[in-house]
mmCIF file of C-alpha atoms in Angstrom:
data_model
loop_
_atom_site.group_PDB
_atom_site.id
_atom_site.type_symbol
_atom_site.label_atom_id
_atom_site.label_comp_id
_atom_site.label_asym_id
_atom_site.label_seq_id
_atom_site.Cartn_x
_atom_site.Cartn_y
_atom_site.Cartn_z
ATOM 1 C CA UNK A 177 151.483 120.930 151.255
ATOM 2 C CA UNK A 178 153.844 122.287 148.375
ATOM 3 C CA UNK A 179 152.471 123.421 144.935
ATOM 4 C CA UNK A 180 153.649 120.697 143.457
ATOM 5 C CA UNK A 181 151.289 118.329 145.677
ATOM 6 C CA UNK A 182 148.753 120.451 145.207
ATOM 7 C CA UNK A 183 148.412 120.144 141.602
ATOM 8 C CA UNK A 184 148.931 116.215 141.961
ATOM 9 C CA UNK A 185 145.882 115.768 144.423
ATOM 10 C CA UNK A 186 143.700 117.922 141.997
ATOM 11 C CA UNK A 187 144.997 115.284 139.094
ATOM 12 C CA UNK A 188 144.328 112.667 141.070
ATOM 13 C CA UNK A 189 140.584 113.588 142.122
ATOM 14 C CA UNK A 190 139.603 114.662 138.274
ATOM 15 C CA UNK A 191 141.061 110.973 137.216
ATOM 16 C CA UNK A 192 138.998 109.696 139.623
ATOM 17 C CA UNK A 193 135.683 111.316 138.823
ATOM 18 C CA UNK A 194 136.454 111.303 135.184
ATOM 19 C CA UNK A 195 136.397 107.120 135.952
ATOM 20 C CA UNK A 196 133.312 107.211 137.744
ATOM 21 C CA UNK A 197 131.681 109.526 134.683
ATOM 22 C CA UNK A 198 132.798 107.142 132.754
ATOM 23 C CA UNK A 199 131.938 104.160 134.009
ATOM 24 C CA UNK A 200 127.930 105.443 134.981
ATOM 25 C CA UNK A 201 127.798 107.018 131.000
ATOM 26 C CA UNK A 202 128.343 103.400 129.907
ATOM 27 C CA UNK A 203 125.949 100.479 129.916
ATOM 28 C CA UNK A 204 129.242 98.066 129.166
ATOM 29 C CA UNK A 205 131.602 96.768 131.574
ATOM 30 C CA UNK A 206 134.989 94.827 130.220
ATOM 31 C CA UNK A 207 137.551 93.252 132.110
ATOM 32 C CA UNK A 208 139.930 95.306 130.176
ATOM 33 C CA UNK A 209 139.071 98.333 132.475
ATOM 34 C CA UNK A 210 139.308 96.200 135.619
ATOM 35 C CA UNK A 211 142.492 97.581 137.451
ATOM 36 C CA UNK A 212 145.288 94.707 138.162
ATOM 37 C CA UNK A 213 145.428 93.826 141.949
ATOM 38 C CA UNK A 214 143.353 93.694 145.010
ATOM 39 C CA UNK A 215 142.287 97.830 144.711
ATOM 40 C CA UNK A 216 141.119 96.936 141.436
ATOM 41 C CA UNK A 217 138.579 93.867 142.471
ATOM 42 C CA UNK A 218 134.854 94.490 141.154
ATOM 43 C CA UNK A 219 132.203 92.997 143.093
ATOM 44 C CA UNK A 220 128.995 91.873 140.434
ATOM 45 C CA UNK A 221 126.083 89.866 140.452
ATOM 46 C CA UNK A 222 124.963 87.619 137.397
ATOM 47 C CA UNK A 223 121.437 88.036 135.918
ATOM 48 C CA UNK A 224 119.615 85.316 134.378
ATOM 49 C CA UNK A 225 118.903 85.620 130.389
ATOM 50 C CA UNK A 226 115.521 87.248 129.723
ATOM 51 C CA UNK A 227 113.925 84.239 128.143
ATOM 52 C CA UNK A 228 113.813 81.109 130.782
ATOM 53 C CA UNK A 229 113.862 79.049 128.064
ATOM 54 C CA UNK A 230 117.477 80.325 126.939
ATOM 55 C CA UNK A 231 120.074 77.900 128.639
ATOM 56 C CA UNK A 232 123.013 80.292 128.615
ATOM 57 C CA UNK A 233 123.443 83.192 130.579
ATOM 58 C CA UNK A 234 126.092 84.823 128.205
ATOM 59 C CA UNK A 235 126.474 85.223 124.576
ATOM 60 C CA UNK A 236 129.481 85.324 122.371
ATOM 61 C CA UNK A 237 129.598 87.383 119.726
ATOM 62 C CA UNK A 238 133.051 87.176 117.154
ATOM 63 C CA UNK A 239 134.912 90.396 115.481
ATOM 64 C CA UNK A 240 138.033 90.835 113.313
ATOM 65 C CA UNK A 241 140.112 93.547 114.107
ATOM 66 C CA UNK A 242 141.464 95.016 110.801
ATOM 67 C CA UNK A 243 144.219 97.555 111.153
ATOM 68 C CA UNK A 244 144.261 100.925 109.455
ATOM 69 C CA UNK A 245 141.438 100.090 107.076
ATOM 70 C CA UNK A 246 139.754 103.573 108.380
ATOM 71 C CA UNK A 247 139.660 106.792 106.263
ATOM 72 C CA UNK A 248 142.332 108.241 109.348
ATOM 73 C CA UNK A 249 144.273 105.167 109.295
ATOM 74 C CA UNK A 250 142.691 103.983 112.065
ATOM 75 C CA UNK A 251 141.489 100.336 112.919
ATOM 76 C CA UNK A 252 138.415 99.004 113.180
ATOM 77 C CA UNK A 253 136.455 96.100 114.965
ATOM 78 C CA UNK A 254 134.338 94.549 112.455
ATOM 79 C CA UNK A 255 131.619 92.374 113.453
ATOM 80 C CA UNK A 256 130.400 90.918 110.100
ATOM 81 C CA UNK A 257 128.548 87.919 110.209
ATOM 82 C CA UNK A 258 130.800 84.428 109.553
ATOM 83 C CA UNK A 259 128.485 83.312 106.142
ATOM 84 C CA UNK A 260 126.691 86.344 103.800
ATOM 85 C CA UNK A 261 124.568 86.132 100.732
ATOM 86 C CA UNK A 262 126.518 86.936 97.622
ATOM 87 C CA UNK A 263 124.049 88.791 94.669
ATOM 88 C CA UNK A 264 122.597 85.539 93.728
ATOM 89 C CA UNK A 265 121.674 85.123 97.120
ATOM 90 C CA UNK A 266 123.931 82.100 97.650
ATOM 91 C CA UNK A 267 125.478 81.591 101.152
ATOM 92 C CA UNK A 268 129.047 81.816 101.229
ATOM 93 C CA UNK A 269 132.025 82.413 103.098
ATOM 94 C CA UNK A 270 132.811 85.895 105.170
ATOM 95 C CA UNK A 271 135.922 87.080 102.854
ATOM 96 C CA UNK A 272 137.951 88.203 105.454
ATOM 97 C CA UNK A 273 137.856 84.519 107.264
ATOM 98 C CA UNK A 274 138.686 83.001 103.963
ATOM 99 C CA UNK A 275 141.305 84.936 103.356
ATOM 100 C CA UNK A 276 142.923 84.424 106.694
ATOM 101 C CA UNK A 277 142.529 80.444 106.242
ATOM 102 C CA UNK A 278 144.193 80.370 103.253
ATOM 103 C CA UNK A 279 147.102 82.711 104.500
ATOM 104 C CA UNK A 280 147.732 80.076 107.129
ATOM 105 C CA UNK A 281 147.845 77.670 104.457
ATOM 106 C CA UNK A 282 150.108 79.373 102.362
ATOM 107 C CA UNK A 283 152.836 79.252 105.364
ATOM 108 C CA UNK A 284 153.817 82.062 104.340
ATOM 109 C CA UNK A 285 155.134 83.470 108.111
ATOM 110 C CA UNK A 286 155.491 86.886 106.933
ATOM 111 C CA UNK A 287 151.568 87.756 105.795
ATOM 112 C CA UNK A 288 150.469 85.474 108.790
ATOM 113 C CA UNK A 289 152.059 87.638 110.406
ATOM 114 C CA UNK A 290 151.145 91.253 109.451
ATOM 115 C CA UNK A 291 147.470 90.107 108.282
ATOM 116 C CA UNK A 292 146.413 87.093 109.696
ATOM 117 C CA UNK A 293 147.483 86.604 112.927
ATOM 118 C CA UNK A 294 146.012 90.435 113.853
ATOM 119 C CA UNK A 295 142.555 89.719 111.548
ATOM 120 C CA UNK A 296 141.597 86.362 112.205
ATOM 121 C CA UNK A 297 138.582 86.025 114.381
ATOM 122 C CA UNK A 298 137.897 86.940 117.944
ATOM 123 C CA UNK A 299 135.472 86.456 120.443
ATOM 124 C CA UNK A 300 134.071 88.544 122.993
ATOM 125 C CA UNK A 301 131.789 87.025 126.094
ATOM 126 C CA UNK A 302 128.592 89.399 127.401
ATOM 127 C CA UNK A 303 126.115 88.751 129.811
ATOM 128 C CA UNK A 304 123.666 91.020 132.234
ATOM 129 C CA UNK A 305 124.835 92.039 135.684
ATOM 130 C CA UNK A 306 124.404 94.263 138.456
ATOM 131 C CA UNK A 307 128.192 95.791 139.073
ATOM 132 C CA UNK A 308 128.046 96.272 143.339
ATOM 133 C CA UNK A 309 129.540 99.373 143.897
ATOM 134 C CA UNK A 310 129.684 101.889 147.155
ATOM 135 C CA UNK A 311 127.291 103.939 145.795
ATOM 136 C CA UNK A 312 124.671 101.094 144.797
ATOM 137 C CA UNK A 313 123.908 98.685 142.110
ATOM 138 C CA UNK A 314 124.333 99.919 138.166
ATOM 139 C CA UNK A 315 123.350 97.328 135.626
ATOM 140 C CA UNK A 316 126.257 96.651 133.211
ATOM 141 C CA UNK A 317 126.404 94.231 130.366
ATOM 142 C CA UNK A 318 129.422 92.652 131.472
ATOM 143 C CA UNK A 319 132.164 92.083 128.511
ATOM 144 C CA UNK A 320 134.689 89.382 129.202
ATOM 145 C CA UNK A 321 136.766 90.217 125.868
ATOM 146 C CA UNK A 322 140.013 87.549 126.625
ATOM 147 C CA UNK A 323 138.711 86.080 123.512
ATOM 148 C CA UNK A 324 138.971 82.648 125.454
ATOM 149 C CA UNK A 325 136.256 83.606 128.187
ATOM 150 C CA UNK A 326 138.546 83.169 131.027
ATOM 151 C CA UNK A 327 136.105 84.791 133.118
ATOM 152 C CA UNK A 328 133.083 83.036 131.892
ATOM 153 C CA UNK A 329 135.072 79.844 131.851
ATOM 154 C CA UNK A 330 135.423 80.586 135.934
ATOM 155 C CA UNK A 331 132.086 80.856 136.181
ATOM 156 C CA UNK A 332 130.907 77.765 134.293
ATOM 157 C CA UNK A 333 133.231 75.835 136.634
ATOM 158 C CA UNK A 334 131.577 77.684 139.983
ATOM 159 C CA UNK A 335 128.144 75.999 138.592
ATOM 160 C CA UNK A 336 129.576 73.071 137.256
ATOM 161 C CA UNK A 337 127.757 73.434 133.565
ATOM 162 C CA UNK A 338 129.181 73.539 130.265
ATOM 163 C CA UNK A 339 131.202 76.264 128.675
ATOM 164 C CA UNK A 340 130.580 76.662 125.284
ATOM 165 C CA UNK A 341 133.492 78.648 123.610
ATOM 166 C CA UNK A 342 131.217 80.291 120.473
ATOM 167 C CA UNK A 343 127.345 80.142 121.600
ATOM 168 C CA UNK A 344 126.831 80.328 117.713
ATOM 169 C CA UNK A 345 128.969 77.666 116.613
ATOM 170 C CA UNK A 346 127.918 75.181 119.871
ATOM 171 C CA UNK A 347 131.510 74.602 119.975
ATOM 172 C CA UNK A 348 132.041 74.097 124.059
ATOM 173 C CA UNK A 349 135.101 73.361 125.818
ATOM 174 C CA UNK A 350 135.919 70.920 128.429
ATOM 175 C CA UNK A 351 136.356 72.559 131.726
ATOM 176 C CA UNK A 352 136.976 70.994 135.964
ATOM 177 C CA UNK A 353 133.964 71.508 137.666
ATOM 178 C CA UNK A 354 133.498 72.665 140.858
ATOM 179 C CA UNK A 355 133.048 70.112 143.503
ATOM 180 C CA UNK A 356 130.714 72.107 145.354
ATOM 181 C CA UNK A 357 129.272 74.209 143.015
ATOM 182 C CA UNK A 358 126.424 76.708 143.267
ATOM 183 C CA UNK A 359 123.502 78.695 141.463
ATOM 184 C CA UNK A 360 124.814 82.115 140.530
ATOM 185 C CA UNK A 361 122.067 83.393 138.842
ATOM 186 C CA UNK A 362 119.019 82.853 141.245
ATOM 187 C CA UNK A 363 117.637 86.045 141.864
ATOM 188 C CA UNK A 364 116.416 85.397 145.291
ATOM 189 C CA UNK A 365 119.073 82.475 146.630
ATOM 190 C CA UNK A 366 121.908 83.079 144.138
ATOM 191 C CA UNK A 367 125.658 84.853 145.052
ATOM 192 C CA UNK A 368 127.851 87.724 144.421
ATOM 193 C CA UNK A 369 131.026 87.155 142.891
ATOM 194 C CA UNK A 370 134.089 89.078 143.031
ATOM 195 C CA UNK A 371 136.712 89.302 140.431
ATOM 196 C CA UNK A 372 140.449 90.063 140.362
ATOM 197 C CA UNK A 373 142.513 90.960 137.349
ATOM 198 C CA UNK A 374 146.539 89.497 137.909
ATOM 199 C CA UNK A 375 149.890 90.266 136.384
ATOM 200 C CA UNK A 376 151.668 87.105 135.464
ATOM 201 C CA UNK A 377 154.366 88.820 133.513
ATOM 202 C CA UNK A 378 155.811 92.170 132.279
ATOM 203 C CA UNK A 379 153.628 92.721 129.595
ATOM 204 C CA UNK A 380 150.169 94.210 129.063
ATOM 205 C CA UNK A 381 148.833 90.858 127.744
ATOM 206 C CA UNK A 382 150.320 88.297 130.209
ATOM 207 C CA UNK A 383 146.795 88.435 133.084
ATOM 208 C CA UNK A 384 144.791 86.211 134.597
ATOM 209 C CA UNK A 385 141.788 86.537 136.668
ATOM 210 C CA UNK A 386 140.575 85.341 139.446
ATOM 211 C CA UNK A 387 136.510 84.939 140.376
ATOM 212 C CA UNK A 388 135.332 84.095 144.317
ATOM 213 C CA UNK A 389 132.044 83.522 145.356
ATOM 214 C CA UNK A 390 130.390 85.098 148.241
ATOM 215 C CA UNK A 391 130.299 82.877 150.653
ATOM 216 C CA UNK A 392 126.724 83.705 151.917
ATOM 217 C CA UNK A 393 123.555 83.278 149.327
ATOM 218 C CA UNK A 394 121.594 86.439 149.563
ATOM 219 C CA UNK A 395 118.301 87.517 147.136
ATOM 220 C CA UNK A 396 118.483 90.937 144.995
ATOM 221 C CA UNK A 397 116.940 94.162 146.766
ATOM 222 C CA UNK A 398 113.850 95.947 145.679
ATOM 223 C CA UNK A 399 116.538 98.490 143.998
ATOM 224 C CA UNK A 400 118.125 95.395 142.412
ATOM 225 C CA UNK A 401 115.217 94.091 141.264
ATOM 226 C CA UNK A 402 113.854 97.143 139.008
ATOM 227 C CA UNK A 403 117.118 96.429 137.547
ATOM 228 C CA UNK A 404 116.335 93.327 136.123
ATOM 229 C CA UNK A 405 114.091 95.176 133.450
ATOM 230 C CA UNK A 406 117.349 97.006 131.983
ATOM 231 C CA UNK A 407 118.297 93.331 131.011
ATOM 232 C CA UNK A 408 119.295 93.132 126.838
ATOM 233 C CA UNK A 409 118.792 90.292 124.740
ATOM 234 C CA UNK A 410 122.042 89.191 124.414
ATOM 235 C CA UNK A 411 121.897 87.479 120.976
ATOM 236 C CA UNK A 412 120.709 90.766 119.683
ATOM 237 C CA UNK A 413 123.085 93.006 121.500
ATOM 238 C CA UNK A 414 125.694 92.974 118.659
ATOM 239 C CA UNK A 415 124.755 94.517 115.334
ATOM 240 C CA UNK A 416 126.541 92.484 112.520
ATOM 241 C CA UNK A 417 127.128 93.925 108.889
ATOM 242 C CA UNK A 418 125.607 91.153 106.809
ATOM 243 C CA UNK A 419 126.277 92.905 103.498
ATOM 244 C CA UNK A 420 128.516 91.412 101.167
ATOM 245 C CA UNK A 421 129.928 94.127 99.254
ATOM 246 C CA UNK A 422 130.827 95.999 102.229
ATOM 247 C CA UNK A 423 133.160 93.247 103.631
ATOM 248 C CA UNK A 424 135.003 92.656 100.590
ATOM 249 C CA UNK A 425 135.260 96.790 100.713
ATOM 250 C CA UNK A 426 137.373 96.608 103.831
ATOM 251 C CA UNK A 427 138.987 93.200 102.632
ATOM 252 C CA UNK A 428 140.636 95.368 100.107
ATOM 253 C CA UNK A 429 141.862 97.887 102.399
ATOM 254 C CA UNK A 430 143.032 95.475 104.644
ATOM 255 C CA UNK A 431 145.502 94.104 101.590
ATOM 256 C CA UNK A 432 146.168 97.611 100.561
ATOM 257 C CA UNK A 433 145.137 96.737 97.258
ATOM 258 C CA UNK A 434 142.150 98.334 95.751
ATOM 259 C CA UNK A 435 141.845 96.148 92.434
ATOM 260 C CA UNK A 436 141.460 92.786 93.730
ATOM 261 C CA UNK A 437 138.484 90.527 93.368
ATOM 262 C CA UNK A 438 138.876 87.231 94.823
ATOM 263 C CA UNK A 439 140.674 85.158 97.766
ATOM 264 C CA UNK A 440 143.145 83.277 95.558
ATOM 265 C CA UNK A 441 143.956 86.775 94.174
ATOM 266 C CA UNK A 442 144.472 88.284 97.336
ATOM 267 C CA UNK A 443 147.046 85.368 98.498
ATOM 268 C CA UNK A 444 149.018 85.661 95.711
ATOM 269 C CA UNK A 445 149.708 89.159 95.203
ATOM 270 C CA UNK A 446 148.827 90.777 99.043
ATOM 271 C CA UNK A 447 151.729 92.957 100.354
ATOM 272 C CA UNK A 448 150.683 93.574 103.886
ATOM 273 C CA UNK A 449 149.136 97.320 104.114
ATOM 274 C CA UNK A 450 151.645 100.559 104.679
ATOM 275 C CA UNK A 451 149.000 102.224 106.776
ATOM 276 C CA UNK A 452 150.637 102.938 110.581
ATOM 277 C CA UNK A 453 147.637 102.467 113.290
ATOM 278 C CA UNK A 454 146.016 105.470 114.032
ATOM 279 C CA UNK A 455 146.261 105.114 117.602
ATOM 280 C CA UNK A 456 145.426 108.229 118.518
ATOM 281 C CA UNK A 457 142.130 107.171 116.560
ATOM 282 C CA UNK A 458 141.489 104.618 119.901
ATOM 283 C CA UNK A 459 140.836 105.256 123.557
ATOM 284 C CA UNK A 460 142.480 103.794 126.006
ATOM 285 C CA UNK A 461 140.014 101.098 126.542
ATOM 286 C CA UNK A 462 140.352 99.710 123.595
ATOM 287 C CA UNK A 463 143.922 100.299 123.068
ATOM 288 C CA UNK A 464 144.641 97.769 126.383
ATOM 289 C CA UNK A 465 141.786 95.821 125.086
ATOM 290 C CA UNK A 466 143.797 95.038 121.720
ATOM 291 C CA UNK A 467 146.737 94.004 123.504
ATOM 292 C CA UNK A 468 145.422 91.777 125.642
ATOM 293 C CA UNK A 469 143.409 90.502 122.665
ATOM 294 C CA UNK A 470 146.133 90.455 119.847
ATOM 295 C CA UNK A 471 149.043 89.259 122.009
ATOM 296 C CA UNK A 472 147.152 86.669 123.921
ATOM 297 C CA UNK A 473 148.833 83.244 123.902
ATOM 298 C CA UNK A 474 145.932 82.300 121.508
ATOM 299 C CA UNK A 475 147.358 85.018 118.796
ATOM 300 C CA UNK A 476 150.415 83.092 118.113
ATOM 301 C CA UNK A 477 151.196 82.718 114.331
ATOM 302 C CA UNK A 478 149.542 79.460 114.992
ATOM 303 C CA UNK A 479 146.398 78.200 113.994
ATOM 304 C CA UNK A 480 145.202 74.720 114.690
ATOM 305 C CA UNK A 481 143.957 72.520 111.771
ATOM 306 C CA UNK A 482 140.347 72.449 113.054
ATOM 307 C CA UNK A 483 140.515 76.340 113.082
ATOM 308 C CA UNK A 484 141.770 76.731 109.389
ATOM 309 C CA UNK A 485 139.361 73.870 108.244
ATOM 310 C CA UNK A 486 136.577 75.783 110.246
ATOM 311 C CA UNK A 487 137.102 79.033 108.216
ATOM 312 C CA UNK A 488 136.927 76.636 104.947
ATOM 313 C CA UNK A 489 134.114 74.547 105.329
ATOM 314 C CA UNK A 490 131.651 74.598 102.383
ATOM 315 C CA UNK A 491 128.075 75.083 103.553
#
């Protein structure tokens, strides 16, 4: 073996561990770090919510991602509830979806561009499993961030129920069932599943992913079992800002423009922000996450009618 191959299998072991650190350190799971092909397939089993009374097994909870509105220039993923009080303590619209709406209003393709296309809001799909691995079952909250759930979607057709698209909202999709479809969350006659992440294209955003199920029912182990305790209430998981003023803090950061007050204001005057990503500011996980999230088919400079009208709703 020559130096030189050496130094590559000592690379290629500390990679490999520094995965596995990785992946035990953290309680989430995304399908952003799910490798593309068959040698990156991840075996899992769904658990049921913690509450049998809860008919889903996954939550959604929604984001913007606002770039460079960080001291370093860095972005950040804001999870900021869709409706806050004001300092009357009047309900009204999150800022940063208001100003979106009204940008794709305006039709003006160059600030639908740089602002709202990038900011407008997200989703990301959790629920509680058990990821299989070689060296045994680790509970993971699984995080199925294609902002569409194509995962969850998958899964919803296996059991042939209803796939709601924002488990706040109630807003649920129409999806094929399965034709013989099957109880994936029944601890004691319920089925792995297997998923596969696939290239459809040349760039980072253009995957799909496939999801098999076992073909043999089989109930959780003993070990699996005292996992079921680790189980998070899903609803709660997420930790929203639900203060006003802090919002319409990064709302002005986003614009780039310190002095402005209202919506209207913002439309007419924004120049999209000079700030250059931080990148450096983002790990890799998140970095591949934002692609596939930003540059998903659903991130066009499109927005549908319902959407806009959605963000502009008076409550």
């Amino acid at each position: 073996m020559s130096n030189l191959e050496k130094i590559r299998a000592m690379l290629d072991k500390k990679k490999a561990d520094s995965g596995k650190k990785g992946l035990e350190n953290s309680i989430e799971f995304s399908t952003s770090q799910i490798e593309a092909g068959k040698e990156g397939k991840i075996k899992i089993r769904i658990l049921p919510p913690i509450s049998e009374e809860d008919a889903f097994f996954y939550r959604t909870h929604s984001y913007n991602w606002l770039t460079g509105v960080e001291a370093d220039g860095s972005d950040k993923i804001l999870f900021s509830k869709k409706q806050l009080r004001d300092k009357s303590g009047k309900l009204v619209k999150n800022p940063i979806d208001k100003l979106v709406a009204d940008i794709y209003l305006s039709k003006d393709e160059q600030m639908i561009k740089e602002i709202a296309t990038k900011s407008k809001r997200k989703r990301r799909f959790y629920f509680n499993c058990l990821l299989l691995t070689p060296d045994g079952p680790q509970f993971k909250i699984f995080v199925d961030s294609t902002n569409k759930g194509e995962v969850v979607k998958k899964i919803c057709e296996a059991m042939a129920i209803p796939f709601c698209r924002d488990t706040e909202d109630g807003w649920f999709e129409e999806i094929a069932f399965s034709d013989e479809p099957v109880d994936l969350l029944d601890i004691d006659e319920g089925y792995d599943i297997s998923i596969t992440k696939m290239k459809t294209g040349k760039e980072n955003w253009d995957i799909d992913f496939k999801v098999e199920v076992s073909k043999k029912e089989r109930g959780l182990s003993k070990e699996e079992k005292k996992l079921l305790s680790e189980r998070v209430d899903l609803e709660k998981y997420i930790e929203y800002i639900e203060d006003l003023e802090t919002v319409e803090k990064y709302l002005r950061k986003l614009t780039g423009d310190e002095e402005v007050t209202s919506v209207s204001e913002t439309v007419s005057k924004t120049k999209p922000a000079s700030k250059k990503r931080n990148e450096e500011a983002l790990n890799s996980d998140e970095l591949s996450q934002l692609e596939e999230d930003e540059n998903s088919s659903e991130d066009s400079t499109d927005m549908t009618e319902e959407e806009v009208m959605s963000l502009l709703d008076d409550w």
